[in-house]
Short mmCIF file of C-alpha atoms and ligand atoms in Angstrom, two decimals:
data_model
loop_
_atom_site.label_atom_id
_atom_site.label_comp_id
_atom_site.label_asym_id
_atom_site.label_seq_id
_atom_site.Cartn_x
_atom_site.Cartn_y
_atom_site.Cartn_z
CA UNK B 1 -12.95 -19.88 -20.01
CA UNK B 2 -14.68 -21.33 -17.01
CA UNK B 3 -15.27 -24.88 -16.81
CA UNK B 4 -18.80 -25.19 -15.74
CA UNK B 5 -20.95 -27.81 -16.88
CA UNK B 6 -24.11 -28.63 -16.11
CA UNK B 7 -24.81 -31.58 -14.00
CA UNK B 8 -21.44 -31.46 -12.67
CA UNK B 9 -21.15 -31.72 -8.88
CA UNK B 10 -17.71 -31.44 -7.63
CA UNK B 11 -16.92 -31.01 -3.88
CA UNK B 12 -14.64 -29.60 -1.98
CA UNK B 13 -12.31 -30.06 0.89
CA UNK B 14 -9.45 -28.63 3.18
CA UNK B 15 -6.54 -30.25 2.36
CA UNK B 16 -3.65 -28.54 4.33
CA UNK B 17 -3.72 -26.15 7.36
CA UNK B 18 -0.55 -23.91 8.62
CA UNK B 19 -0.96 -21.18 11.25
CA UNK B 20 1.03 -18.59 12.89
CA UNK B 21 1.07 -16.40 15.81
CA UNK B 22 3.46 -14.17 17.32
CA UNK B 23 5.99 -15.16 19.97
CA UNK B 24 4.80 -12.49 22.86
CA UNK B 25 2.07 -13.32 25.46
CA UNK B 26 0.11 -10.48 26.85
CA UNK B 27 -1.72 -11.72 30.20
CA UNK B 28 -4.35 -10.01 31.92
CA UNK B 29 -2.10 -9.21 34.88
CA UNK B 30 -0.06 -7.25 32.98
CA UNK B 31 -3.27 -5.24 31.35
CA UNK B 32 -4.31 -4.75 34.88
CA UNK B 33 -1.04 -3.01 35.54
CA UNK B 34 -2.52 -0.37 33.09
CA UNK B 35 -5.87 -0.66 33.12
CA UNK B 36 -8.79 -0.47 35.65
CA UNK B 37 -9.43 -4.43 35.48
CA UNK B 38 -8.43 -8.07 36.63
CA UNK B 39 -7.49 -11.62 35.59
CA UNK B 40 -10.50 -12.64 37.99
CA UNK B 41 -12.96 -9.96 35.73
CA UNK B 42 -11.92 -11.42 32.66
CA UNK B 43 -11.75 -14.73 33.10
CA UNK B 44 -14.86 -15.00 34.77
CA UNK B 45 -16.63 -12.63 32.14
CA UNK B 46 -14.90 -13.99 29.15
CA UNK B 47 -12.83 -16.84 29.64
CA UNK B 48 -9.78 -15.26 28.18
CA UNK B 49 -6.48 -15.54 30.44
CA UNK B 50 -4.07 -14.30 27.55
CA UNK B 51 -3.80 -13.30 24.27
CA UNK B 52 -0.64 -12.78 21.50
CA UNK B 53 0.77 -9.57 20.39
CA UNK B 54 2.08 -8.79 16.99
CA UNK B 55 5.19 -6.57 16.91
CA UNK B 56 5.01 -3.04 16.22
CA UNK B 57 6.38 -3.15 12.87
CA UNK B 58 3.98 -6.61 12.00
CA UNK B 59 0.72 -5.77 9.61
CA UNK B 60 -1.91 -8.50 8.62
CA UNK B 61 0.11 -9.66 5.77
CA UNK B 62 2.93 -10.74 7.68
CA UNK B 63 1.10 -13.23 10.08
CA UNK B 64 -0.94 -14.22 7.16
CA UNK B 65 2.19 -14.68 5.39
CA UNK B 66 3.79 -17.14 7.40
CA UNK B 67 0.59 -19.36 7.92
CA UNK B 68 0.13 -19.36 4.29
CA UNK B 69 3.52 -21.06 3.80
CA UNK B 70 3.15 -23.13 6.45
CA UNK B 71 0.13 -24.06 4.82
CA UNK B 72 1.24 -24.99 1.51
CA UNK B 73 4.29 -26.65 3.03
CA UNK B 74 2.17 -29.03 4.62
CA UNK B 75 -0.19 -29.77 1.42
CA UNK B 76 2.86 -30.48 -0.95
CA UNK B 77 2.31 -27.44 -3.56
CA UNK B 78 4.08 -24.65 -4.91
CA UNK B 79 2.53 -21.25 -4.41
CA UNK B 80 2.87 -20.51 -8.45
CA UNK B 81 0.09 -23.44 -8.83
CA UNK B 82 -2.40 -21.51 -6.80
CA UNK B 83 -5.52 -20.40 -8.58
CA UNK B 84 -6.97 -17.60 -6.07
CA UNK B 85 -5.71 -16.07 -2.72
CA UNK B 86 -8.60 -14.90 -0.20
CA UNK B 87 -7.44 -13.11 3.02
CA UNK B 88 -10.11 -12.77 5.42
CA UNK B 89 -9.65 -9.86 8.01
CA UNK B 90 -11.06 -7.00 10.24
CA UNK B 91 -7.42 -5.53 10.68
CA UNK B 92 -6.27 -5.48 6.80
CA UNK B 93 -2.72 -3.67 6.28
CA UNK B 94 -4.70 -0.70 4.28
CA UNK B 95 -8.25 0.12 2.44
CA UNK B 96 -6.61 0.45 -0.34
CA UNK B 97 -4.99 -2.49 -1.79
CA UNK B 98 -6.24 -5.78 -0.44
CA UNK B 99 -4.41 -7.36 2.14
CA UNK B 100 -4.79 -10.73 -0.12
CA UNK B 101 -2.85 -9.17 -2.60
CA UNK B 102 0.10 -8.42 -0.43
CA UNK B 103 0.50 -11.67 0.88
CA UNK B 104 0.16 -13.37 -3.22
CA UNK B 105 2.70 -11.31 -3.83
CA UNK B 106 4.78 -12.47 -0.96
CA UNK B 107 4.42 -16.04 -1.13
CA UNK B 108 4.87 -16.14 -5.47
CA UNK B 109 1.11 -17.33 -6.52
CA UNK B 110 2.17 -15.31 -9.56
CA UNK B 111 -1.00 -16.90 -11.21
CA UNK B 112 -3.56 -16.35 -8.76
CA UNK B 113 -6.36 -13.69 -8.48
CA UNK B 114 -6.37 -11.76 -5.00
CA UNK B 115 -9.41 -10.51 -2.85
CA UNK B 116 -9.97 -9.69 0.78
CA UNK B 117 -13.45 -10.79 2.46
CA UNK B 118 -14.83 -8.21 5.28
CA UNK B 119 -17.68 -10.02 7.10
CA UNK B 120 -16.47 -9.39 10.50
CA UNK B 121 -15.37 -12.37 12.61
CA UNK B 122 -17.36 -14.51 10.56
CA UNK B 123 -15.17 -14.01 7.64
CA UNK B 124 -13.13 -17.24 7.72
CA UNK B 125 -16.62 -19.63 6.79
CA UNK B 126 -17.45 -16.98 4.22
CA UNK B 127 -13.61 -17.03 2.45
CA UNK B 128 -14.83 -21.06 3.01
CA UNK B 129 -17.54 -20.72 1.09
CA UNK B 130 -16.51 -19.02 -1.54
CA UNK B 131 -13.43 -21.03 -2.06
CA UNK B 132 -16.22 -24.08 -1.97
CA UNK B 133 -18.42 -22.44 -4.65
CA UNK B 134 -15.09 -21.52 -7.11
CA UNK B 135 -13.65 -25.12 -6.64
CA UNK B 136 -17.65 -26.90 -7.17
CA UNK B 137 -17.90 -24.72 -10.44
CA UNK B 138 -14.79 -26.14 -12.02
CA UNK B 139 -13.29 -22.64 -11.87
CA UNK B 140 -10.49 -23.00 -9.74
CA UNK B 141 -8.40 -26.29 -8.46
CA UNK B 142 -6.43 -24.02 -5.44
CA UNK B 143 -7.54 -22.19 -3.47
CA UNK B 144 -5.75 -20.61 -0.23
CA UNK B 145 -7.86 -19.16 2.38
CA UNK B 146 -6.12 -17.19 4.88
CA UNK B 147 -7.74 -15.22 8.33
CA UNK B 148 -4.81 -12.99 9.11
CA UNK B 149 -5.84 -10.79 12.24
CA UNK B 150 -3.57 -7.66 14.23
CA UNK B 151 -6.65 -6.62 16.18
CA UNK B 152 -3.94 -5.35 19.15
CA UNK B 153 -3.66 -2.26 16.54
CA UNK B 154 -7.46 -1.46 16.31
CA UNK B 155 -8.11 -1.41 19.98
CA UNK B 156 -8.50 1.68 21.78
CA UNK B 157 -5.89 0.18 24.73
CA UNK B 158 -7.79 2.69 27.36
CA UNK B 159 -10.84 1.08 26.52
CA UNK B 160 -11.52 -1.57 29.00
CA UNK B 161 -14.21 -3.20 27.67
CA UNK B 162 -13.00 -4.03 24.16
CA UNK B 163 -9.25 -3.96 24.54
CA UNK B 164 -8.62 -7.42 26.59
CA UNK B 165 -10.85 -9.28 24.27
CA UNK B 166 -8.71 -9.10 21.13
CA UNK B 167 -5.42 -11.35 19.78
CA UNK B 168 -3.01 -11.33 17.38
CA UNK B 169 -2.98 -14.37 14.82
CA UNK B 170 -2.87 -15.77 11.68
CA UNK B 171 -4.26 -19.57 10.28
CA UNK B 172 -4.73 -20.33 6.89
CA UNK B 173 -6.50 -23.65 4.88
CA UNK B 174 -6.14 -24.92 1.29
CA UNK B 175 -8.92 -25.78 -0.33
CA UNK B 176 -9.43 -28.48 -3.33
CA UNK B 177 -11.33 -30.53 -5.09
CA UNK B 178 -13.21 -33.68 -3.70
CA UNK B 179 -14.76 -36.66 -5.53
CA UNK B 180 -17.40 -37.40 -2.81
CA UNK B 181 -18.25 -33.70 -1.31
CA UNK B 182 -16.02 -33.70 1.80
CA UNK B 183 -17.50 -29.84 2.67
CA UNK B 184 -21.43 -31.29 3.21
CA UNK B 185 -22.93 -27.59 3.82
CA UNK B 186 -22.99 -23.50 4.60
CA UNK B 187 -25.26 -21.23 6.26
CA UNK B 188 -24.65 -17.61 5.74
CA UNK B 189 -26.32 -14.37 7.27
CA UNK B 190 -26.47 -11.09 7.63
CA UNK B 191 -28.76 -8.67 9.52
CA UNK B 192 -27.17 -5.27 8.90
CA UNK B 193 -29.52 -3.29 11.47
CA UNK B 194 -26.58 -4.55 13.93
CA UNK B 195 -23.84 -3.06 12.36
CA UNK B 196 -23.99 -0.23 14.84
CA UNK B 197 -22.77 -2.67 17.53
CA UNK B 198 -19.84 -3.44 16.01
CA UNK B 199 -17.87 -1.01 14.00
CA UNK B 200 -14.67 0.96 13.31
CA UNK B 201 -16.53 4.70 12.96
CA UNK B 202 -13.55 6.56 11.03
CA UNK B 203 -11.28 5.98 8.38
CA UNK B 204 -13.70 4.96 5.72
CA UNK B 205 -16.22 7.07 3.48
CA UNK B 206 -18.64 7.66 5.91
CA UNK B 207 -16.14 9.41 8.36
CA UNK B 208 -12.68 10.19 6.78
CA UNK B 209 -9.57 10.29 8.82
CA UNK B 210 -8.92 13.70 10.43
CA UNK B 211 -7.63 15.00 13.45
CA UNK B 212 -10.86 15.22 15.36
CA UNK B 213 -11.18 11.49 14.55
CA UNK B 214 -7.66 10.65 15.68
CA UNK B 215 -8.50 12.26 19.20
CA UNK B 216 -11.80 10.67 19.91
CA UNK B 217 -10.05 7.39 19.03
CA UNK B 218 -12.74 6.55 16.17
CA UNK B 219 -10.17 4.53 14.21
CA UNK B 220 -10.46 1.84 17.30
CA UNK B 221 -13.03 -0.50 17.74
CA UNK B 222 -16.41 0.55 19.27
CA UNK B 223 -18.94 -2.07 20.64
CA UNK B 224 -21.93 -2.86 22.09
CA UNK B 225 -20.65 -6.03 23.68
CA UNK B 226 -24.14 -7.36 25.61
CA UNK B 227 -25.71 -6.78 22.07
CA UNK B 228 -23.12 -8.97 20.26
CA UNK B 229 -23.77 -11.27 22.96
CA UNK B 230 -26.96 -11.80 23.03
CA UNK B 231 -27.15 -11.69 18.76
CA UNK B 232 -24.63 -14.35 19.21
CA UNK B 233 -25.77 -16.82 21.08
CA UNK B 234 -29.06 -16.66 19.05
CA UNK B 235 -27.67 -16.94 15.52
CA UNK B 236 -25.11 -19.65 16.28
CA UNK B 237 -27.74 -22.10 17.24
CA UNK B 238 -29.71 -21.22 14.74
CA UNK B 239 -27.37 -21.18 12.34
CA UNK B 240 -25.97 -24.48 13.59
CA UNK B 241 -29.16 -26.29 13.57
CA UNK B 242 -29.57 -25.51 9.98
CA UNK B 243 -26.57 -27.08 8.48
CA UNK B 244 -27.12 -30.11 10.77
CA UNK B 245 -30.50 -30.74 9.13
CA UNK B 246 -29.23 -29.69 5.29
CA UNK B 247 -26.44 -32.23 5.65
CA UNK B 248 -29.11 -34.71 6.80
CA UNK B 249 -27.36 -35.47 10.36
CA UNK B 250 -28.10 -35.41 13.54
CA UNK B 251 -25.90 -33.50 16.59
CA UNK B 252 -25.14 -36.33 18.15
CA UNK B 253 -23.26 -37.01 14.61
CA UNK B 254 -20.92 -33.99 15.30
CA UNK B 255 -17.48 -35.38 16.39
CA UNK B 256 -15.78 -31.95 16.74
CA UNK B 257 -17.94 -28.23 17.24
CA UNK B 258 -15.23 -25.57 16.68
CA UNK B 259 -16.72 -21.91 17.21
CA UNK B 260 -15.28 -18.75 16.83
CA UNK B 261 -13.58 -17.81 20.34
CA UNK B 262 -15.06 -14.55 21.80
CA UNK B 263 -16.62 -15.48 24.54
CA UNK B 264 -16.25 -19.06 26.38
CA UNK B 265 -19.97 -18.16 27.90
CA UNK B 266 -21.19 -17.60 23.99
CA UNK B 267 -19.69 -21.02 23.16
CA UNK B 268 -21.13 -22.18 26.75
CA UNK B 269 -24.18 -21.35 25.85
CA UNK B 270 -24.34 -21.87 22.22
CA UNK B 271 -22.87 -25.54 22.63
CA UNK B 272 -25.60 -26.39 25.48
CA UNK B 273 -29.04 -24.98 23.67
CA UNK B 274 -27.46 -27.52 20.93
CA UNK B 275 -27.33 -30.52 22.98
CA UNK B 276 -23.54 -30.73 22.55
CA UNK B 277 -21.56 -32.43 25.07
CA UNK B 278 -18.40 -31.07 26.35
CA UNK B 279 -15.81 -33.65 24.27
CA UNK B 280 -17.83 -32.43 21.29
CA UNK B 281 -17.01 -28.73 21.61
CA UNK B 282 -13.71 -27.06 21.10
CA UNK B 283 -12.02 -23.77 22.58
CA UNK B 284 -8.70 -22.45 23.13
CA UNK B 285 -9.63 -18.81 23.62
CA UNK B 286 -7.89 -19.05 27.09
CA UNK B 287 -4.47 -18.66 24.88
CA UNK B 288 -5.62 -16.87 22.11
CA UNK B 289 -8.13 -14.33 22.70
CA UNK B 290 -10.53 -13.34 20.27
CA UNK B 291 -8.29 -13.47 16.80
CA UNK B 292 -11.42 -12.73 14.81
CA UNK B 293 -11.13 -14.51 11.23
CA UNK B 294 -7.81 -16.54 12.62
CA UNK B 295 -9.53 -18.01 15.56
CA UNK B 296 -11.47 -21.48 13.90
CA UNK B 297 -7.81 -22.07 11.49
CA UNK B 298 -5.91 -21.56 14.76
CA UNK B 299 -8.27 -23.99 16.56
CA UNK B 300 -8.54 -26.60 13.81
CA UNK B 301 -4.61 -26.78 14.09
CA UNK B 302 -4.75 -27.56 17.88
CA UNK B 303 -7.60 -29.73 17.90
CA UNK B 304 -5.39 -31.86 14.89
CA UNK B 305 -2.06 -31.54 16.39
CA UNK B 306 -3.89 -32.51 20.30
CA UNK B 307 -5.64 -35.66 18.53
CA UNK B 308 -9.33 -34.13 19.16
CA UNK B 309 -9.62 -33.75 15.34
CA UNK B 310 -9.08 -36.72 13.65
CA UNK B 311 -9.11 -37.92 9.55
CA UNK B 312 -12.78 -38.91 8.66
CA UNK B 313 -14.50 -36.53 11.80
CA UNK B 314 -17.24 -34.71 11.14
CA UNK B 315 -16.59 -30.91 12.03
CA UNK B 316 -19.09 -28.36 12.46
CA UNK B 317 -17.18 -24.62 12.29
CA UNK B 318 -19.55 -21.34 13.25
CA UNK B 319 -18.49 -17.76 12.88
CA UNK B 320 -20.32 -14.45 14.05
CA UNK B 321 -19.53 -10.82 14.34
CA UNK B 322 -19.73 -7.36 12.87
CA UNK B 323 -21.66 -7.16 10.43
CA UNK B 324 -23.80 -8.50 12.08
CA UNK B 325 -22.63 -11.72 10.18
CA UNK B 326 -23.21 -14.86 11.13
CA UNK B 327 -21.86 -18.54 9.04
CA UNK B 328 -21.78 -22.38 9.85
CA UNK B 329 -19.89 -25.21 7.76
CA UNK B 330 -20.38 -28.73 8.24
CA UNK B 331 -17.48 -30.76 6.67
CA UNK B 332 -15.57 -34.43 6.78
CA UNK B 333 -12.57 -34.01 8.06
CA UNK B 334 -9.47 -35.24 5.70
CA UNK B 335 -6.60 -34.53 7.24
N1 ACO E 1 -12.57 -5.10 33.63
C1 ACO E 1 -13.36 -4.74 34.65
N2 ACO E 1 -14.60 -4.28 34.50
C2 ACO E 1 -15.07 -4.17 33.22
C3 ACO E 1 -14.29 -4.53 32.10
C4 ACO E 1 -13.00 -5.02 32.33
N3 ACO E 1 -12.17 -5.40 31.34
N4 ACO E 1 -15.03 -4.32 30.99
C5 ACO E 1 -16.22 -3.85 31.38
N5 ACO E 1 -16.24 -3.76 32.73
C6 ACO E 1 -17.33 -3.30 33.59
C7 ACO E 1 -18.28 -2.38 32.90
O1 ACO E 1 -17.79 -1.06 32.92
C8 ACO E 1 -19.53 -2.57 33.70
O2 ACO E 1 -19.43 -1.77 34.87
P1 ACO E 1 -20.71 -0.98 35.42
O3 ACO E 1 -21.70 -2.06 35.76
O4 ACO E 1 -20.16 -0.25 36.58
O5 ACO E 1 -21.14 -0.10 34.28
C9 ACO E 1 -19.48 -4.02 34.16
O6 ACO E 1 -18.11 -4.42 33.98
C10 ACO E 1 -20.37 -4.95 33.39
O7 ACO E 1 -20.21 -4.69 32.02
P2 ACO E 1 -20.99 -5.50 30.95
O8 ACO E 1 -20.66 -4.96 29.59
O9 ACO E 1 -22.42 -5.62 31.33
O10 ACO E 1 -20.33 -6.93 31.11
P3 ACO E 1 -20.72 -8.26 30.39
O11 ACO E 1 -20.93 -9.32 31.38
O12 ACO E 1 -21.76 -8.05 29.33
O13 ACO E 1 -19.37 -8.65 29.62
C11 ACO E 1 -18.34 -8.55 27.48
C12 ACO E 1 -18.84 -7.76 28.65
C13 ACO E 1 -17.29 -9.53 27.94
C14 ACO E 1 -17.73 -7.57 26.47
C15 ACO E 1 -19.53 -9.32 26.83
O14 ACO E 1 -20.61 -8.46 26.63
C16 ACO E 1 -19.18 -9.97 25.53
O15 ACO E 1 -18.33 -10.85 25.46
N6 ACO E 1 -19.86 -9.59 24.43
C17 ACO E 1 -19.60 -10.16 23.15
C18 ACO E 1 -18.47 -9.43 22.55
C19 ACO E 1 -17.90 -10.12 21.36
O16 ACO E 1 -17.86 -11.33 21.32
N7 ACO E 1 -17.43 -9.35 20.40
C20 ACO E 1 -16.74 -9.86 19.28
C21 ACO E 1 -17.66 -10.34 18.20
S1 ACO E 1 -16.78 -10.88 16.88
C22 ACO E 1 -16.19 -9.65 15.86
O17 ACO E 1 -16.62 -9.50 14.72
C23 ACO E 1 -15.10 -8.75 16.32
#
């Protein structure tokens, strides 16, 4: 039976936050060793001086795993009270079963349902959304969202231009039900005549896994990166500049901007053609790398455990990537 009644306006909020990400650190003068490139070309280009690497034997599920208990640790509940488990990834353990229903499993939310969300790097502030929309129906009291990434598998590591962007990681929020609508508002997109510019070519329906496939490396990550770029910078703002007016605010009224960390020049530039000042805008892609769907979690963490996110802020998180997706969420801050 679901609960929803008409009239009824229930918010949501985050109410606990765990993260994980693996112990070894991959610098760029070690991918230089191997590759035709520099710490000076990527640092300059992307901002990026080092990034984590699963082990061979980790999957998606297993970072995701550990952040998820971490998570619900820290927010006092017991994985059997959960009501639905979301993983968010571009680097899921198979197709075929979710990657969300791995980790449910794991963890004992013997009640919950289980789904994964594929909207590229974006997919974090969608699995937001959704848990917003479940929890503001009445459906659902608990709901873990998790953006579980092992992108160092789905690089082609010959491929220069792809391969030194990418991280390892895992960060994952509870969401649950707030009285005076701590999550304020979303903005999601799509424009699908990108998705081209972004893609993994084989291994689905469209191009099934073969050995032809193997050997031009068409399970890897292919990309158009000055396309990305320059879709990027657009939509963020855009995006960005929508919430801020549906909540009613102003930019100046933004205490913390946390962006997804691909490029420090996309957040440059985003943060800038907002109006932002520097102490309003977050990264820690220097560390991290681009961990897709872990990289706001993972931020939101350090900007809470550092003191630059603080109980009662107002936070503005924006996602983009394949897709093309783009998403923005303005919320109050409550932990
Ligand atoms: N080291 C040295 N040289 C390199 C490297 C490297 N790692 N990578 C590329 N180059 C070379 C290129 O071959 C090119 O050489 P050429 O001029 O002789 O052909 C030159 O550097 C310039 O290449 P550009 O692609 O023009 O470099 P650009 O300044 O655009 O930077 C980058 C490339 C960093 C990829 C940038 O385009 C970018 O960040 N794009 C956005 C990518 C992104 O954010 N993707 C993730 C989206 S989220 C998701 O859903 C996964």
């Amino acid at each position: 039976m679901i609960g929803l009644r008409r009239g009824l306006v229930r918010g949501a909020r985050i109410s606990a936050l765990g993260i994980h990400v693996p112990e070894r650190v991959l610098t760029n003068d070690e991918i230089g060793e191997f590759l035709d490139t520099s710490d000076e070309w990527i640092t300059t280009r992307t901002g990026i001086r080092e990034r984590r690497i699963a082990r061979v034997d980790e999957a998606a599920s297993d970072l995701g795993e550990v952040a998820a208990r971490r998570c619900l640790e820290s927010g006092g509940l017991a994985a059997e009270e959960l009501d639905l488990v979301i993983v968010t990834t571009i680097s899921p353990d198979h197709i075929m079963p979710a990657t969300a229903s791995i980790v449910a499993d794991r963890i004992g939310a013997v009640r919950a349902g289980a789904f994964d969300i594929q909207a590229g790097c974006t997919g974090f502030v969608y699995g937001l959304a959704v848990a917003t929309a479940f929890i503001s129906a009445n459906i659902y009291q608990n709901v873990l969202v998790i953006g579980a990434e092992v992108l160092s598998k789905m690089v082609d590591w010959e491929d220069r231009s792809t391969c030194v962007l990418f991280g390892d990681g895992a960060g994952a929020v509870l969401v649950q039900p707030c009285d005076n609508g701590c999550i304020f508002s979303f903005d999601l997109g799509n424009d699908g005549r990108g998705a081209q510019s972004l893609l993994v070519p084989a291994g689905g329906s469209r191009m099934p896994a073969g050995f032809d496939t193997v050997r031009r490396r068409d399970h890897a990550m292919h990309m158009t990166g000055s396309e990305v770029f320059k879709f990027a910078t657009r939509t963020v703002v855009d995006s960005c500049r929508k919430v801020i007016a549906d909540a009613g605010i102003g930019v100046d009224d933004i205490d913390l901007f946390v962006p997804h960390q691909a490029n420090i020049r996309i957040i440059e530039s985003a943060s800038r053609r907002l109006g932002m000042t520097d102490a309003q805008v977050f990264a820690n892609l220097d560390r991290y790398g681009n961990t897709s769907c872990a990289s706001i979690p993972i931020c939101l963490h350090e900007a809470g455990q550092t003191g630059r996110l603080k109980k009662g802020d107002t936070l503005l998180m924006a996602g983009f990537g394949a897709g093309l997706t783009w998403g923005s969420c303005l919320t109050r801050w409550e932990l």
